Amino acid sequence: MKVLTQDRLWSEAVILEEPRRVLRVQSTRDAFLCLKNHWPLPDGKAKRDALAACDRVIDGLDAPDAARDAFIKAAEEAKFSVRCWTGG
Amino acid sequence: MAGHEDKPARVGDVMSRQVFTVSPTDTAQSVARLMAEAGVGALPVEAPGVGTILGIVTDRDILTSVVAKGLSSSTAVFEFMTVSAECCEEGDSLLLAAQKMHDLQIRRLVVVDEKRHAAGIIALADIARVNPELGGLILDGMNRPAAEPAQLEGVSS
């Protein structure tokens, strides 16, 4: 299992909406878990990129908002309605 | 028994050292996702960037303080966590940890270091594994009527 004992918080939350659910995500670890376990698309380029970005951020190789930006792109790929103050 | 002198077991001997912590601004839904992934029912809450343990949040807190009250799953942890979780230290005896669990009717203690950072978690099951009799005594304490005023983590009323 990926090391989930660490997390890196984002500057702003991202809210993803589908007709029957709302996902509020504001940290890298939670984004990773959403992509891994609660995502409507089994695969996709943006999803893979976002998972890789989460890995890099958790490993301290990138800034937290790099994961946030990649997560927003993955959400758009998965046809979520994305709400956030600052775009990806 | 082997011919060596038995040392009293310490918290550090049986606790779980893998600790998943959350932030007070995390949400009920993000905590639930982490609990599901990690297979745990309680997570210490730490001050982001500082690491000091501020409290604890349990799956039961989410059920009784968020879901049952009809609150949003985006409710922040600081709104429903137990502040100042009961703690112990690695060097404490199992007996002391068991006594705390018994007296407070709780099933878990956060193990902290000298900076009050999380070093681990010790659960009733960890104690029962190495000392079933002690585990049984704690369980007996769980079944007695709840102590008067204090509403503590894990207390069944």
CSV table of C-alpha atoms in Angstrom, one decimal:
chain,number,residue,atom,x,y,z
A,1,MET,CA,0.0,0.0,0.0
A,2,LYS,CA,1.2,3.5,-0.8
A,3,VAL,CA,2.4,5.2,2.3
A,4,LEU,CA,-0.6,7.1,3.6
A,5,THR,CA,0.8,8.2,6.8
A,6,GLN,CA,1.7,11.5,5.2
A,7,ASP,CA,-0.5,14.1,3.6
A,8,ARG,CA,0.1,17.5,2.0
A,9,LEU,CA,-2.8,20.0,2.2
A,10,TRP,CA,-3.8,22.1,-0.8
A,11,SER,CA,-4.3,25.9,-0.8
A,12,GLU,CA,-8.0,25.5,-1.7
A,13,ALA,CA,-10.5,22.7,-1.7
A,14,VAL,CA,-11.8,21.2,-5.0
A,15,ILE,CA,-15.5,20.2,-5.0
A,16,LEU,CA,-16.6,17.6,-7.6
A,17,GLU,CA,-20.3,17.1,-8.3
A,18,GLU,CA,-22.2,14.3,-9.9
A,19,PRO,CA,-26.0,14.0,-9.8
A,20,ARG,CA,-26.0,11.8,-6.7
A,21,ARG,CA,-22.8,12.8,-4.8
A,22,VAL,CA,-20.4,15.5,-3.9
A,23,LEU,CA,-16.7,14.9,-3.3
A,24,ARG,CA,-14.9,17.6,-1.4
A,25,VAL,CA,-11.1,17.2,-1.7
A,26,GLN,CA,-8.5,19.4,-0.1
A,27,SER,CA,-5.4,17.3,0.3
A,28,THR,CA,-3.1,15.2,-1.8
A,29,ARG,CA,-3.7,11.9,0.1
A,30,ASP,CA,-7.4,12.3,-0.2
A,31,ALA,CA,-7.1,13.0,-3.9
A,32,PHE,CA,-5.1,9.8,-4.2
A,33,LEU,CA,-7.8,7.8,-2.4
A,34,CYS,CA,-10.6,9.3,-4.5
A,35,LEU,CA,-8.8,8.5,-7.7
A,36,LYS,CA,-8.0,5.0,-6.5
A,37,ASN,CA,-11.2,3.9,-4.8
A,38,HIS,CA,-14.0,6.3,-5.7
A,39,TRP,CA,-13.5,7.3,-9.3
A,40,PRO,CA,-16.1,6.7,-12.1
A,41,LEU,CA,-13.4,6.0,-14.8
A,42,PRO,CA,-11.4,2.9,-14.4
A,43,ASP,CA,-8.6,4.4,-16.5
A,44,GLY,CA,-7.7,7.5,-18.3
A,45,LYS,CA,-4.6,9.6,-19.1
A,46,ALA,CA,-5.5,12.5,-16.8
A,47,LYS,CA,-6.3,10.0,-14.0
A,48,ARG,CA,-2.9,8.3,-14.4
A,49,ASP,CA,-1.2,11.7,-14.5
A,50,ALA,CA,-3.0,12.8,-11.4
A,51,LEU,CA,-2.0,9.6,-9.5
A,52,ALA,CA,1.6,10.1,-10.5
A,53,ALA,CA,1.4,13.8,-9.4
A,54,CYS,CA,0.0,12.7,-6.0
A,55,ASP,CA,3.0,10.3,-5.6
A,56,ARG,CA,5.5,13.0,-6.4
A,57,VAL,CA,3.9,15.4,-4.0
A,58,ILE,CA,3.6,12.9,-1.2
A,59,ASP,CA,7.3,12.1,-1.8
A,60,GLY,CA,8.1,15.8,-1.4
A,61,LEU,CA,9.2,16.2,-5.0
A,62,ASP,CA,6.6,18.7,-6.1
A,63,ALA,CA,4.4,21.4,-4.5
A,64,PRO,CA,1.0,20.3,-3.2
A,65,ASP,CA,-0.9,22.3,-5.8
A,66,ALA,CA,0.7,20.4,-8.6
A,67,ALA,CA,-1.4,17.4,-7.4
A,68,ARG,CA,-4.4,19.7,-7.2
A,69,ASP,CA,-4.0,20.9,-10.7
A,70,ALA,CA,-3.6,17.4,-12.0
A,71,PHE,CA,-6.6,16.3,-10.0
A,72,ILE,CA,-8.8,18.9,-11.5
A,73,LYS,CA,-7.8,17.8,-15.0
A,74,ALA,CA,-8.7,14.2,-14.0
A,75,ALA,CA,-12.0,15.3,-12.7
A,76,GLU,CA,-12.8,17.0,-16.0
A,77,GLU,CA,-11.8,13.9,-17.8
A,78,ALA,CA,-14.2,11.9,-15.6
A,79,LYS,CA,-17.0,14.4,-16.5
A,80,PHE,CA,-17.4,15.7,-12.9
A,81,SER,CA,-18.7,19.2,-12.5
A,82,VAL,CA,-15.7,20.9,-10.9
A,83,ARG,CA,-16.1,23.8,-8.4
A,84,CYS,CA,-13.1,25.6,-7.1
A,85,TRP,CA,-12.0,29.2,-6.7
A,86,THR,CA,-8.8,28.8,-8.7
A,87,GLY,CA,-8.7,26.8,-11.9
A,88,GLY,CA,-6.3,24.0,-12.8
B,1,MET,CA,7.8,-20.7,31.4
B,2,ALA,CA,11.3,-20.2,30.2
B,3,GLY,CA,14.0,-19.5,32.7
B,4,HIS,CA,14.3,-15.8,32.1
B,5,GLU,CA,13.1,-13.1,34.2
B,6,ASP,CA,9.8,-11.6,32.9
B,7,LYS,CA,9.9,-7.9,32.3
B,8,PRO,CA,6.6,-6.1,32.6
B,9,ALA,CA,5.3,-5.4,29.2
B,10,ARG,CA,5.4,-1.8,28.0
B,11,VAL,CA,3.1,0.1,25.7
B,12,GLY,CA,5.9,0.4,23.2
B,13,ASP,CA,6.1,-3.4,23.0
B,14,VAL,CA,2.6,-3.9,21.7
B,15,MET,CA,1.4,-0.7,20.2
B,16,SER,CA,0.9,-0.2,16.5
B,17,ARG,CA,3.6,2.1,15.2
B,18,GLN,CA,1.9,2.9,11.9
B,19,VAL,CA,-0.1,6.0,12.6
B,20,PHE,CA,-2.4,7.7,10.2
B,21,THR,CA,-3.1,11.3,11.3
B,22,VAL,CA,-5.6,13.8,10.0
B,23,SER,CA,-5.9,17.6,10.2
B,24,PRO,CA,-8.6,19.5,12.1
B,25,THR,CA,-9.7,21.0,8.7
B,26,ASP,CA,-10.1,17.6,7.0
B,27,THR,CA,-13.7,16.7,6.4
B,28,ALA,CA,-15.8,13.8,7.6
B,29,GLN,CA,-15.8,12.3,4.2
B,30,SER,CA,-12.1,12.5,3.7
B,31,VAL,CA,-11.5,10.9,7.1
B,32,ALA,CA,-14.0,8.1,6.2
B,33,ARG,CA,-12.1,7.5,3.0
B,34,LEU,CA,-8.8,7.2,4.9
B,35,MET,CA,-10.4,4.9,7.6
B,36,ALA,CA,-11.7,2.6,4.8
B,37,GLU,CA,-8.3,2.4,3.1
B,38,ALA,CA,-6.3,2.0,6.2
B,39,GLY,CA,-8.7,-0.4,7.9
B,40,VAL,CA,-8.8,1.6,11.2
B,41,GLY,CA,-11.7,3.1,13.2
B,42,ALA,CA,-9.9,5.9,14.9
B,43,LEU,CA,-7.4,8.6,13.7
B,44,PRO,CA,-5.4,11.0,15.8
B,45,VAL,CA,-5.9,14.7,14.9
B,46,GLU,CA,-2.7,16.7,14.6
B,47,ALA,CA,-1.9,20.3,14.2
B,48,PRO,CA,-0.7,20.7,10.6
B,49,GLY,CA,3.0,21.6,10.3
B,50,VAL,CA,3.5,21.2,14.0
B,51,GLY,CA,2.5,17.6,14.6
B,52,THR,CA,1.1,18.1,18.1
B,53,ILE,CA,-1.8,15.8,18.8
B,54,LEU,CA,-4.9,17.8,19.3
B,55,GLY,CA,-7.5,15.0,19.7
B,56,ILE,CA,-8.9,11.9,18.1
B,57,VAL,CA,-11.7,11.2,15.7
B,58,THR,CA,-13.5,7.8,15.5
B,59,ASP,CA,-15.9,6.1,13.0
B,60,ARG,CA,-18.5,6.4,15.7
B,61,ASP,CA,-18.0,10.2,15.9
B,62,ILE,CA,-18.8,10.3,12.2
B,63,LEU,CA,-21.9,8.3,12.7
B,64,THR,CA,-23.3,9.9,15.8
B,65,SER,CA,-22.1,13.5,15.3
B,66,VAL,CA,-22.3,14.0,11.6
B,67,VAL,CA,-24.6,11.4,9.9
B,68,ALA,CA,-27.1,11.0,12.7
B,69,LYS,CA,-27.4,14.8,13.0
B,70,GLY,CA,-27.9,15.2,9.3
B,71,LEU,CA,-24.8,17.4,9.0
B,72,SER,CA,-22.9,17.6,5.7
B,73,SER,CA,-20.2,15.1,5.0
B,74,SER,CA,-18.0,18.2,4.4
B,75,THR,CA,-18.2,19.0,8.1
B,76,ALA,CA,-14.7,19.7,9.3
B,77,VAL,CA,-13.1,17.4,11.8
B,78,PHE,CA,-12.6,20.1,14.4
B,79,GLU,CA,-16.4,20.3,14.7
B,80,PHE,CA,-16.9,16.7,15.9
B,81,MET,CA,-13.5,15.4,17.1
B,82,THR,CA,-12.8,14.6,20.7
B,83,VAL,CA,-10.4,17.3,21.9
B,84,SER,CA,-7.4,16.3,24.0
B,85,ALA,CA,-7.5,12.6,23.3
B,86,GLU,CA,-6.4,10.4,26.2
B,87,CYS,CA,-2.7,9.6,25.7
B,88,CYS,CA,0.0,7.5,27.1
B,89,GLU,CA,3.7,7.0,26.4
B,90,GLU,CA,5.8,4.2,25.0
B,91,GLY,CA,7.5,3.6,28.3
B,92,ASP,CA,4.2,3.3,30.3
B,93,SER,CA,3.3,-0.1,31.6
B,94,LEU,CA,0.5,-2.1,30.0
B,95,LEU,CA,-1.2,-2.1,33.3
B,96,LEU,CA,-1.3,1.7,33.4
B,97,ALA,CA,-2.6,1.9,29.8
B,98,ALA,CA,-5.2,-0.7,30.7
B,99,GLN,CA,-6.2,1.2,33.8
B,100,LYS,CA,-6.8,4.3,31.8
B,101,MET,CA,-8.9,2.5,29.2
B,102,HIS,CA,-10.9,0.8,32.0
B,103,ASP,CA,-11.5,4.0,34.0
B,104,LEU,CA,-12.4,6.1,31.0
B,105,GLN,CA,-14.2,3.3,29.2
B,106,ILE,CA,-12.3,3.8,25.9
B,107,ARG,CA,-10.8,1.3,23.6
B,108,ARG,CA,-7.8,3.2,22.3
B,109,LEU,CA,-5.1,5.5,23.5
B,110,VAL,CA,-2.8,7.6,21.4
B,111,VAL,CA,0.8,7.0,22.2
B,112,VAL,CA,2.8,10.3,22.2
B,113,ASP,CA,6.4,11.2,22.4
B,114,GLU,CA,8.0,14.0,24.5
B,115,LYS,CA,6.9,16.6,21.9
B,116,ARG,CA,3.4,15.2,22.1
B,117,HIS,CA,3.7,13.9,18.5
B,118,ALA,CA,2.0,10.6,17.7
B,119,ALA,CA,4.3,7.7,18.1
B,120,GLY,CA,1.6,5.0,17.8
B,121,ILE,CA,-1.8,3.8,18.9
B,122,ILE,CA,-2.5,1.2,21.4
B,123,ALA,CA,-5.9,-0.6,21.3
B,124,LEU,CA,-7.7,-2.8,23.7
B,125,ALA,CA,-7.1,-5.6,21.2
B,126,ASP,CA,-3.3,-5.1,21.4
B,127,ILE,CA,-3.4,-5.5,25.2
B,128,ALA,CA,-5.7,-8.5,25.0
B,129,ARG,CA,-3.4,-10.2,22.5
B,130,VAL,CA,-0.5,-10.3,25.0
B,131,ASN,CA,-2.5,-10.4,28.2
B,132,PRO,CA,-6.0,-11.8,27.7
B,133,GLU,CA,-6.8,-11.4,31.4
B,134,LEU,CA,-6.0,-7.7,31.4
B,135,GLY,CA,-8.0,-7.3,28.2
B,136,GLY,CA,-11.0,-9.0,29.9
B,137,LEU,CA,-10.8,-6.5,32.8
B,138,ILE,CA,-10.9,-3.6,30.4
B,139,LEU,CA,-13.9,-5.1,28.7
B,140,ASP,CA,-15.6,-5.5,32.0
B,141,GLY,CA,-15.1,-1.8,32.5
B,142,MET,CA,-16.7,-1.1,29.2
B,143,ASN,CA,-19.9,-2.9,30.3
B,144,ARG,CA,-20.4,-1.0,33.5
B,145,PRO,CA,-22.7,2.0,33.6
B,146,ALA,CA,-21.1,5.1,32.0
B,147,ALA,CA,-19.3,7.4,34.4
B,148,GLU,CA,-21.4,10.4,35.4
B,149,PRO,CA,-20.6,13.7,33.6
B,150,ALA,CA,-17.7,13.1,31.2
B,151,GLN,CA,-18.5,12.1,27.6
B,152,LEU,CA,-15.3,10.6,26.4
B,153,GLU,CA,-14.3,9.0,23.1
B,154,GLY,CA,-15.8,5.5,22.8
B,155,VAL,CA,-18.2,5.8,25.7
B,156,SER,CA,-21.4,4.0,25.2
B,157,SER,CA,-24.3,5.6,27.0
